[in-house]
Short mmCIF file of C-alpha atoms and ligand atoms in Angstrom, two decimals:
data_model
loop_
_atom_site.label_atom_id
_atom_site.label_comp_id
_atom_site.label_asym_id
_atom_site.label_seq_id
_atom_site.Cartn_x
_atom_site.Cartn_y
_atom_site.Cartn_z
CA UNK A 768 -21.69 94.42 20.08
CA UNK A 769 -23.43 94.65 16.80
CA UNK A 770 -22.45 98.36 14.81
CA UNK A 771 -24.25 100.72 13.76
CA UNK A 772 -25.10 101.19 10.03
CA UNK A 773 -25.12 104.67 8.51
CA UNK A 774 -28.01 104.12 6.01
CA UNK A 775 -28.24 105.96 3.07
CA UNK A 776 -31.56 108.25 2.88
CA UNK A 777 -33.66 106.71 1.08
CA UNK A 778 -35.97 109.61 0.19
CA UNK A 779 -38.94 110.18 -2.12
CA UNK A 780 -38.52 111.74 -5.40
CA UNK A 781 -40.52 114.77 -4.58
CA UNK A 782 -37.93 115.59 -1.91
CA UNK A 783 -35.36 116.76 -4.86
CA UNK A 784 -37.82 119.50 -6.01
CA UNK A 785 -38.86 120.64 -3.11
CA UNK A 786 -37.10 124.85 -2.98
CA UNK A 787 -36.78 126.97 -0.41
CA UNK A 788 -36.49 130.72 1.12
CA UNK A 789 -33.40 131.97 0.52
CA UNK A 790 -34.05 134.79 3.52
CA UNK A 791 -33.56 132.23 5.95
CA UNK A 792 -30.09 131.30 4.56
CA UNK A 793 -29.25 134.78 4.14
CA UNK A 794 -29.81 135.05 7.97
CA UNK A 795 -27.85 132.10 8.70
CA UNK A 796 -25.21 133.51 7.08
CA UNK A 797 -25.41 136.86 8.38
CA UNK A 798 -25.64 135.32 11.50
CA UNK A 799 -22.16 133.68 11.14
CA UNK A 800 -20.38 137.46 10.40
CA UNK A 801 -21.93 138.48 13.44
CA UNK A 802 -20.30 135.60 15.78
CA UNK A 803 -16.92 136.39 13.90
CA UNK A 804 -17.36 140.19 15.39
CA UNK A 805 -19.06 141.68 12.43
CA UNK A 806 -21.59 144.89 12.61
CA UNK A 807 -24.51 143.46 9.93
CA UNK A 808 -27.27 145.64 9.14
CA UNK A 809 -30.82 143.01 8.36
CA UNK A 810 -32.38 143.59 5.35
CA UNK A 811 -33.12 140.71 4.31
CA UNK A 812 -35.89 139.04 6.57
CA UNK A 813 -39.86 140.38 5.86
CA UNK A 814 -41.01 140.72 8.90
CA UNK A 815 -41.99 143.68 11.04
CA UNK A 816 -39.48 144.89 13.59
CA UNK A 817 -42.67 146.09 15.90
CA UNK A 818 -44.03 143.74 18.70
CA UNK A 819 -47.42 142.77 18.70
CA UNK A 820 -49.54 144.96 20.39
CA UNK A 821 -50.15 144.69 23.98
CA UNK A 822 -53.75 144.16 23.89
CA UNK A 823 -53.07 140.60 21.83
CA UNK A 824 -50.59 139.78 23.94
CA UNK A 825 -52.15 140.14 27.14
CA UNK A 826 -55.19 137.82 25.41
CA UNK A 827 -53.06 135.26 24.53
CA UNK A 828 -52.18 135.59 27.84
CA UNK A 829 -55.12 135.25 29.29
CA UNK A 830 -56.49 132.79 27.19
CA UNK A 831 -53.83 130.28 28.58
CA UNK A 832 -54.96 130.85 32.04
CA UNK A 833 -58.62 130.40 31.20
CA UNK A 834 -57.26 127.31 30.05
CA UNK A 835 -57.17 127.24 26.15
CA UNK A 836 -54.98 124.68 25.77
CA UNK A 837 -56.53 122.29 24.15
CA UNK A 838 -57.58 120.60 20.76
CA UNK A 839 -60.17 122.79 18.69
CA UNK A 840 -61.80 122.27 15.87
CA UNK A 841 -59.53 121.48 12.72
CA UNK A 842 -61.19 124.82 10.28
CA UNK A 843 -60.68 126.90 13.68
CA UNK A 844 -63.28 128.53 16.78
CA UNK A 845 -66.12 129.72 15.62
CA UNK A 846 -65.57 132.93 16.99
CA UNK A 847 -62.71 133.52 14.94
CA UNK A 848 -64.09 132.36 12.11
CA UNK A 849 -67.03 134.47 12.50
CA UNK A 850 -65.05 137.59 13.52
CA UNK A 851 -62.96 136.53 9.86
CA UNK A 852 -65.97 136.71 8.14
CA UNK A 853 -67.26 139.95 9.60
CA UNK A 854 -63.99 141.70 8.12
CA UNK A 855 -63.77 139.88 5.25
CA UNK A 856 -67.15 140.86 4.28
CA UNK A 857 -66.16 144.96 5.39
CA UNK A 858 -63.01 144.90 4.05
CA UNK A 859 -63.64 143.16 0.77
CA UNK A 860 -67.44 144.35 0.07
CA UNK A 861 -69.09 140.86 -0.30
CA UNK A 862 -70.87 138.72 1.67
CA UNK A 863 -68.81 135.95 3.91
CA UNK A 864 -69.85 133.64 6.30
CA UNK A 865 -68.07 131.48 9.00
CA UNK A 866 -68.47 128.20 7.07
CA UNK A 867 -66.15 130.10 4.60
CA UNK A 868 -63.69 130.26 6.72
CA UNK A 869 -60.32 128.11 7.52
CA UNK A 870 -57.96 128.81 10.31
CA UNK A 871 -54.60 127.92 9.75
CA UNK A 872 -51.12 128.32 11.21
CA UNK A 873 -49.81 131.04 9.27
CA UNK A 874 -50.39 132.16 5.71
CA UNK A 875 -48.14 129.69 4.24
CA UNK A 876 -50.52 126.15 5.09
CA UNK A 877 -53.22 128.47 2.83
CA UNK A 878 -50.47 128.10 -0.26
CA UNK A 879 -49.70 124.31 0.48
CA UNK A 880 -53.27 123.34 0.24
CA UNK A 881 -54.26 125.08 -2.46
CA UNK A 882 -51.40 123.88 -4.50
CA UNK A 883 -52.78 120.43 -3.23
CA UNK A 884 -56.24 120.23 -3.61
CA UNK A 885 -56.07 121.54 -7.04
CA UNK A 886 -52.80 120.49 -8.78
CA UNK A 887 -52.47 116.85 -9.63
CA UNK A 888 -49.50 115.76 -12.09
CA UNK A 889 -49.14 117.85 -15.41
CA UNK A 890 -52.02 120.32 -14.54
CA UNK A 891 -50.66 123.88 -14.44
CA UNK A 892 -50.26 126.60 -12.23
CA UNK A 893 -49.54 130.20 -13.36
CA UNK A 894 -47.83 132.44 -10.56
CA UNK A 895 -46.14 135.63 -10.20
CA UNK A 896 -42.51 136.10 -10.91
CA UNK A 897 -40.08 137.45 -9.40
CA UNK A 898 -42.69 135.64 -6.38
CA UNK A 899 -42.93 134.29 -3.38
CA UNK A 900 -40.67 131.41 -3.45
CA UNK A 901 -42.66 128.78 -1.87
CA UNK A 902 -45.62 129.40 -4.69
CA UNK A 903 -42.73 127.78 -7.38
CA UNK A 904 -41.73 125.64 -4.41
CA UNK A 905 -44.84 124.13 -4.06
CA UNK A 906 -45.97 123.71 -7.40
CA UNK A 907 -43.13 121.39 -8.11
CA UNK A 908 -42.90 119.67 -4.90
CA UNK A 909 -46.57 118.13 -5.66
CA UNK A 910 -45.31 117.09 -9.61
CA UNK A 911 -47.73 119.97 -11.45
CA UNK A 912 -46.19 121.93 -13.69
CA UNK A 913 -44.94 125.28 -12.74
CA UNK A 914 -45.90 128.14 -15.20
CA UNK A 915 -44.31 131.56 -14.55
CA UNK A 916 -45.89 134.62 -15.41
CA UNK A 917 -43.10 137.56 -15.07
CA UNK A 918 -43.98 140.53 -13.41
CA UNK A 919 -42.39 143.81 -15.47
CA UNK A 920 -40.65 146.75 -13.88
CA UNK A 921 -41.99 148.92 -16.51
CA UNK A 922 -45.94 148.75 -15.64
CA UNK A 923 -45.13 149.03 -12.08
CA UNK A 924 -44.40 145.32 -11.31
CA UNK A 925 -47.89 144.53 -12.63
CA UNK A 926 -48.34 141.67 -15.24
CA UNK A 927 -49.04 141.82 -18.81
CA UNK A 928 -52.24 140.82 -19.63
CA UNK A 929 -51.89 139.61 -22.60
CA UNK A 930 -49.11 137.46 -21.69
CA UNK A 931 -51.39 136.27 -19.14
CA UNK A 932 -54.15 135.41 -21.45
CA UNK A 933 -51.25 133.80 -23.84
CA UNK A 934 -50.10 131.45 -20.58
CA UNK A 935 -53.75 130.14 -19.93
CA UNK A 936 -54.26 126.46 -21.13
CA UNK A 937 -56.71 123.78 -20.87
CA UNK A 938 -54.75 122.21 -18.08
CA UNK A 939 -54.52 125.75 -16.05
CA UNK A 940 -56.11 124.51 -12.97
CA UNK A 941 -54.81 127.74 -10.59
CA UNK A 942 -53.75 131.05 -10.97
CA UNK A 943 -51.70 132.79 -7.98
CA UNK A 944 -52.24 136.42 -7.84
CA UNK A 945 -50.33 138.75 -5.21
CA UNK A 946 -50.91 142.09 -4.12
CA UNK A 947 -49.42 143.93 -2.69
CA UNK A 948 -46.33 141.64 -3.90
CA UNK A 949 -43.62 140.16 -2.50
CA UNK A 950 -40.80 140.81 -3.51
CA UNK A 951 -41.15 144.60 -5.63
CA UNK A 952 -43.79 146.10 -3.30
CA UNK A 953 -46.09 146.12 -6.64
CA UNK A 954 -49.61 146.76 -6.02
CA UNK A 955 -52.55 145.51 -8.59
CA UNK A 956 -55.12 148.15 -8.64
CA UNK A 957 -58.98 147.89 -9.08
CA UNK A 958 -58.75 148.21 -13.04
CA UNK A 959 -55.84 145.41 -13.36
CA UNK A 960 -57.71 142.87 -11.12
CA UNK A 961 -60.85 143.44 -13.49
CA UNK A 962 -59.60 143.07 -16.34
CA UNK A 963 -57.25 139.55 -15.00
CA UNK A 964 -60.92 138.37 -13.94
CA UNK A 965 -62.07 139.35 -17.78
CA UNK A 966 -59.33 137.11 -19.28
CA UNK A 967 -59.82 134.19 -16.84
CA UNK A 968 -63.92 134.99 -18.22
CA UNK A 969 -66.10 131.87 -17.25
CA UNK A 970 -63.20 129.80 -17.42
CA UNK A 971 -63.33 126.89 -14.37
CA UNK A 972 -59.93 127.82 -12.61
CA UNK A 973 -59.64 128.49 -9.05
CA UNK A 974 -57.62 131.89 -8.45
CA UNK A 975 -55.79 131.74 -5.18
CA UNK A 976 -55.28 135.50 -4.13
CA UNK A 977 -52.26 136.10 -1.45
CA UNK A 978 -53.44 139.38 0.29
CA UNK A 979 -51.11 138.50 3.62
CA UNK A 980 -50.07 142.30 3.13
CA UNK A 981 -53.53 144.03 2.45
CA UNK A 982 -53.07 146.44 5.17
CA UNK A 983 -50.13 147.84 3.98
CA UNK A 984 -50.83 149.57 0.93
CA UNK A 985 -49.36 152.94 1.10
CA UNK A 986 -51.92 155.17 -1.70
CA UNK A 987 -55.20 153.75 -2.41
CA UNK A 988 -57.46 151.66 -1.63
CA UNK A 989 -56.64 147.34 -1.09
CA UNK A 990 -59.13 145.85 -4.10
CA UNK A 991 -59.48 142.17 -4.01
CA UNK A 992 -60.29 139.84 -7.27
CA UNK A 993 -63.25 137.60 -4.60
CA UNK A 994 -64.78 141.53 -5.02
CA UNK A 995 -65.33 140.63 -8.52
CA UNK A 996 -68.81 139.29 -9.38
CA UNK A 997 -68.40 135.66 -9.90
CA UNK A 998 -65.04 134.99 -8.50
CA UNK A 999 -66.29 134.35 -5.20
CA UNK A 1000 -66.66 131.18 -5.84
CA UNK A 1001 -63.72 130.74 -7.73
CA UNK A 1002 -61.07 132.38 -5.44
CA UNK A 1003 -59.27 131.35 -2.19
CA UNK A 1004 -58.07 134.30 -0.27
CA UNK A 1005 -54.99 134.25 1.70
CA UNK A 1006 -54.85 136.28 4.75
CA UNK A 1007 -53.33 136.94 8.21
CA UNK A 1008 -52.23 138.42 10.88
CA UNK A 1009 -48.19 137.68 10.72
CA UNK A 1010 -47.86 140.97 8.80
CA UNK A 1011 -50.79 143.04 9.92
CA UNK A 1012 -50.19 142.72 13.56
CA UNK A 1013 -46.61 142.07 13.94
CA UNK A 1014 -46.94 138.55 14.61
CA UNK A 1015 -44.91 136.35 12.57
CA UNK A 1016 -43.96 133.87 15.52
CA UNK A 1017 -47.58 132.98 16.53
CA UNK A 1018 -48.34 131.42 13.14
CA UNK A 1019 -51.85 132.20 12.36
CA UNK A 1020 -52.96 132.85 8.95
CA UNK A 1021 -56.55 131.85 7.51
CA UNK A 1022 -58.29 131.31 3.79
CA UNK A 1023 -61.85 132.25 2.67
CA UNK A 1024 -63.28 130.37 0.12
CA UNK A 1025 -66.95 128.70 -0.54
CA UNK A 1026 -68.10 126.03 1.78
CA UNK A 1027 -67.21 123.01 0.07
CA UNK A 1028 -63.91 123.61 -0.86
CA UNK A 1029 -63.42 125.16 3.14
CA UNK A 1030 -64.49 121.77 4.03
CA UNK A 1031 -61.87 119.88 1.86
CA UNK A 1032 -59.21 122.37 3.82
CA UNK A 1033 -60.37 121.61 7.44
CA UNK A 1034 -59.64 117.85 6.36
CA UNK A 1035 -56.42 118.63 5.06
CA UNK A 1036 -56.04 120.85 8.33
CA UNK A 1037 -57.03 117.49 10.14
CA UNK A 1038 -54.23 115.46 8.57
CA UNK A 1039 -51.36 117.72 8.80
CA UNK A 1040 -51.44 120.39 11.70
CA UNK A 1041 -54.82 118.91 13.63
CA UNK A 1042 -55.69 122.53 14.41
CA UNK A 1043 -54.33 126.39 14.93
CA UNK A 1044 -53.15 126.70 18.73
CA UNK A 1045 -56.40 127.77 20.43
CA UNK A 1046 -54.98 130.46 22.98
CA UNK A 1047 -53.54 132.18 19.64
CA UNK A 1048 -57.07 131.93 18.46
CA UNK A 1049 -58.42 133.79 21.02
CA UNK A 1050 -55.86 136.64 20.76
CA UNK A 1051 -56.82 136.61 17.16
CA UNK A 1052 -60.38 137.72 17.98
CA UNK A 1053 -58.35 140.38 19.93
CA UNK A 1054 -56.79 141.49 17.00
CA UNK A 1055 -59.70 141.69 14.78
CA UNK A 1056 -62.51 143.24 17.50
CA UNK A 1057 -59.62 145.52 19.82
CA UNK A 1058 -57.65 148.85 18.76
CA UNK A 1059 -56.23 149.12 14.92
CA UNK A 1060 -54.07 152.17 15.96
CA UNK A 1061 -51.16 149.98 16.37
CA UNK A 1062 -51.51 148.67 12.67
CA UNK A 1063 -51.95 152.34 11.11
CA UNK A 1064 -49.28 153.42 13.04
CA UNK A 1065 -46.72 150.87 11.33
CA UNK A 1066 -48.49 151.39 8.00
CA UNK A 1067 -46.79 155.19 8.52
CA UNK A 1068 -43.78 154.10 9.56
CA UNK A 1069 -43.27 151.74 6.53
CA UNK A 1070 -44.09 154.72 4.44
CA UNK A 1071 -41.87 156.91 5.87
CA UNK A 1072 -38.98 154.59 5.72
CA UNK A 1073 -39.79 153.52 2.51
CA UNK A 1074 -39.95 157.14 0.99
CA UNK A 1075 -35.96 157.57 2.65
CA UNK A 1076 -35.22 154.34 1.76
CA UNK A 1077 -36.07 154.96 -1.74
CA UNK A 1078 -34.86 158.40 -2.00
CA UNK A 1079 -31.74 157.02 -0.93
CA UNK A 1080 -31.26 154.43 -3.24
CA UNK A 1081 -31.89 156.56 -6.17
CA UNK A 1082 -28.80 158.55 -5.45
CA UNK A 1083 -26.62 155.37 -5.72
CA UNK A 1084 -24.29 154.68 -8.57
CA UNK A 1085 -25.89 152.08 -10.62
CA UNK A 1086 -29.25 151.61 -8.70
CA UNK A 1087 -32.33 152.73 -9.93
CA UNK A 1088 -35.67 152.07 -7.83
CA UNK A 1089 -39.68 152.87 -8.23
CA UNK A 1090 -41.31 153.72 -5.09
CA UNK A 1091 -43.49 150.35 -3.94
CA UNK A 1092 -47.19 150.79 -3.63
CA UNK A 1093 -47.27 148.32 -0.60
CA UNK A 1094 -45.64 145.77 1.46
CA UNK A 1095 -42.54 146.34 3.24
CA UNK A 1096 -39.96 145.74 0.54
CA UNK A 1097 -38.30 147.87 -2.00
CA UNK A 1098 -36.63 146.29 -5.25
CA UNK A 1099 -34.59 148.23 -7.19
CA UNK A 1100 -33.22 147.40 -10.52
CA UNK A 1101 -29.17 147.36 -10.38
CA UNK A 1102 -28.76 146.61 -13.97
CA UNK A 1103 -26.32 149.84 -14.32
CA UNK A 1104 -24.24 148.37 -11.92
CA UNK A 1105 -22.52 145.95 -14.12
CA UNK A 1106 -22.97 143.33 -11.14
CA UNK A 1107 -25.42 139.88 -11.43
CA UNK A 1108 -27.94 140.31 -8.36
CA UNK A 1109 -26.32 137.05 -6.34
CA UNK A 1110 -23.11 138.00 -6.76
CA UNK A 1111 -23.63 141.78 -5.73
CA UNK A 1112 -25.61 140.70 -2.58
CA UNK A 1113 -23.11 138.51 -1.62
CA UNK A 1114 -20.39 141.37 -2.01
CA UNK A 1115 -22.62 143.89 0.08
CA UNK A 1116 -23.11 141.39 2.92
CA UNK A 1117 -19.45 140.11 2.95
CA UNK A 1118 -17.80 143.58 2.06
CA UNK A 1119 -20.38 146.40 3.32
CA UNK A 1120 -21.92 144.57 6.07
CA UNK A 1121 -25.50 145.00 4.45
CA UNK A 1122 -27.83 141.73 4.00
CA UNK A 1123 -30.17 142.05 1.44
CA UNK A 1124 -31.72 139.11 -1.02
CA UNK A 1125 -30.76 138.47 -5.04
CA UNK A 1126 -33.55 139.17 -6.88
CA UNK A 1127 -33.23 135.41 -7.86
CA UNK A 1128 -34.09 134.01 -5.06
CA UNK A 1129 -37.51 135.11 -6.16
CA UNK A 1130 -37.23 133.72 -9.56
CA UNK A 1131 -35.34 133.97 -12.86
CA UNK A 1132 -36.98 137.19 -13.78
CA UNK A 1133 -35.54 138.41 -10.86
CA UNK A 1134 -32.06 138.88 -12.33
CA UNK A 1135 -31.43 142.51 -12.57
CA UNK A 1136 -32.43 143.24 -8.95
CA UNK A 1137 -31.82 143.05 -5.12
CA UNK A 1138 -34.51 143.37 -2.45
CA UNK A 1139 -34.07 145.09 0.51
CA UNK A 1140 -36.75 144.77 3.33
CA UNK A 1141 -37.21 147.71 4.81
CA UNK A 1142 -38.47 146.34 8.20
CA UNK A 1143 -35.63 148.05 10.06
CA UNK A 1144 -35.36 151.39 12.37
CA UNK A 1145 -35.02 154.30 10.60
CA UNK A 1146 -31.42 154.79 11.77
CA UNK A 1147 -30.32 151.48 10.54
CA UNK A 1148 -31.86 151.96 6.95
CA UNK A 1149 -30.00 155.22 6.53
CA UNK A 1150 -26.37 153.74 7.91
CA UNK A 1151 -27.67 150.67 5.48
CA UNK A 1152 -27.25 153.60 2.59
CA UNK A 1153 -24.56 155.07 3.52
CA UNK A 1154 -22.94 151.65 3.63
CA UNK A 1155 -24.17 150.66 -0.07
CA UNK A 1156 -23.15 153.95 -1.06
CA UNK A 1157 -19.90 153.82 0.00
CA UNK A 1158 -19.35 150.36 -1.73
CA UNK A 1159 -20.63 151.90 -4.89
CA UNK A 1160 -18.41 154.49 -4.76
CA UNK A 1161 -15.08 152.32 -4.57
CA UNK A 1162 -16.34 149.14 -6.71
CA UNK A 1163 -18.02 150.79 -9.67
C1 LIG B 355 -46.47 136.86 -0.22
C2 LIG B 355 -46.46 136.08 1.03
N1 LIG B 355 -47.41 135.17 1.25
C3 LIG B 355 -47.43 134.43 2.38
C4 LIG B 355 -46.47 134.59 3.36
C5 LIG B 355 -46.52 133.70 4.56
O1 LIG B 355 -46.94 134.33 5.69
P1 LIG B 355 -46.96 133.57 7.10
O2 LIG B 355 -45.70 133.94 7.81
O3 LIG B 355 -48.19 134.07 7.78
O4 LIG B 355 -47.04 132.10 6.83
C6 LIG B 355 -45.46 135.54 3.18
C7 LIG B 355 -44.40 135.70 4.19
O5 LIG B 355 -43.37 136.28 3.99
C8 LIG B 355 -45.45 136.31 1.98
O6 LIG B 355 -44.49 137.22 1.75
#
């Protein structure tokens, strides 16, 4: 009998810079407590704790028995598309059409492909941190160079512009804007988008703008930098419906950007993921043409929970925490503490029973704080204080 060989993996470079979300580890590990007979409270994972509303559901539903099961095309149904467009073009106040339009699983493929069409070896791309881990993820996983722009606690989690302006080179291909961010719930208003699109000028860099959470914005009104005159052409929008509509699991996401560049996406859509499930599709239209109650009503909850949630973290020993303009996540700044952020999330999961993520795992400039999501029941977030509280209390 011959044996079997354990090969070595042989793997490509780029495999050793490819990062990750820490969430999902956090989870695993939380996880683990829980099979060993521990009571963990979830703070850690951003998504929200609602189900999708029935109306999608029962689209979906109906979609499969009407028999969308099938291939579609790779930039997504038409009628999606078009039903994109129509509240792009509302909810961002400029003109969109279908051909603008990608379908994609998720929000996340919108990231990837950006970060590939545009970013060949030693080009640049500026993005947000503390971020969205898969932005730095990405960057360096296709070779370009990763240039971090740090978002400061003191103007709200907003950026400085002139650092901004300082970071720009000749071989800034793509800037990545968020709002309203992940992870500090920091929300770039009207003025601050302008005057970002004033530094950027005439300059030919493509702006990809991640507004996955542009329905939960708590004061205000959700302003987007494709609303500025002349960056239409020069932005990608990222949107969805994992965040809107409670549906994380269903994967469906889609970009807007000008025709040409759409096109180059549907090919890339064509090589990697063929095309978005089609009975999802279908429910999408649901989403975008049936009843938004459902997503007002957990825009209110968020708020509500996020003003106790807040509240309550104020009144810990050692943590200090603005109120987020949007999102579901609060990040407060434990500084006071005396703790490093991985080491005190560690010690409130193993010793408190609270998961919550380093502000690291978003990026170096996010030493100095923890984020909790707070895409929990009410009940939960305040045992989740009393918990922290009670930690404080005996270890500072
Ligand atoms: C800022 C940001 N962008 C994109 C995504 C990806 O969303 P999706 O689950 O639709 O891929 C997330 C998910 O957490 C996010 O926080």
């Amino acid at each position: 009998m011959q044996k079997t060989i354990q090969h070595e993996l042989r793997l490509a470079q780029r495999m050793s810079r490819l990062g990750t979300e820490t969430a999902f580890e956090v989870l695993d590990k939380a996880r683990a407590l829980e099979r060993q007979g521990r009571n963990i409270i979830h703070l850690e994972i951003g998504e929200p704790d609602f189900d999708t509303p029935k109306n999608i559901v029962e689209a979906a539903v109906g979609a499969l028995h009407k028999g969308w099961t099938h291939y579609g095309p790779s930039a997504g149904l038409l009628d999606l598309r078009q039903a994109v467009a129509e509240h792009v073009s509302r909810s961002r106040g400029v003109e969109v059409a279908s051909n603008e339009v990608v379908i994609v699983p998720g929000g996340k493929p919108i990231i990837f492909y950006s970060i590939l069409a545009f970013a060949d070896d030693e080009d640049e791309v500026i993005y947000p941190n503390p971020g969205f881990p898969i932005y730095e993820s990405m960057i360096r996983y296709v070779g370009a160079q990763a240039v971090p722009i740090a978002l400061r606690e003191e103007k709200d989690f907003g950026l400085d512009l002139d650092e901004l302006a300082s970071l720009i080179s000749d071989r800034t291909k793509l800037i990545i804007l968020n709002s309203p961010q992940n992870p500090t719930g920091g929300v770039l208003r009207r003025q601050e988008i302008e005057e970002i699109a004033d530094i950027i000028g005439d300059r030919n860099i493509m702006v990809l703008s991640d507004e996955i959470y542009s329905r939960l914005i708590f004061e205000g009104q959700h302003f987007s930098i494709m609303s500025v005159p002349g960056f239409k052409e020069r932005a990608i929008l990222l949107d969805g419906f994992s965040k809107t509509y409670a549906m994380t699991g269903w994967r469906m996401g889609y970009g807007v950007m000008r025709p040409d560049l759409a096109a180059h996406f549907s090919r890339l859509m064509t090589n990697s993921n063929s095309c978005t499930a089609s009975f999802t599709q279908i429910a999408g239209i649901e989403a975008l043409h049936g009843d938004q109650s459902p997503v007002e009503h957990m825009r209110q909850e968020f708020q509500r929970r996020r003003d106790v949630f807040v509240a309550g973290l104020n009144r810990i020993k050692g943590f200090s925490c603005r109120v987020p303009g949007g999102a579901f996540y609060t990040f407060p700044n434990i500084t006071q503490t005396g703790w490093k952020s991985k080491a005190l999330a560690d010690a409130l999961l193993d010793q408190a029973g609270v998961a919550c993520l380093s502000g690291t795992s978003f990026g170096e400039y996010g030493e100095g704080f923890l984020r909790f999501s707070i895409a929990n029941s009410m009940e939960n977030l305040r045992e989740a204080l009393t918990r922290i509280n009670q930690w404080a209390s005996g270890n500072l």
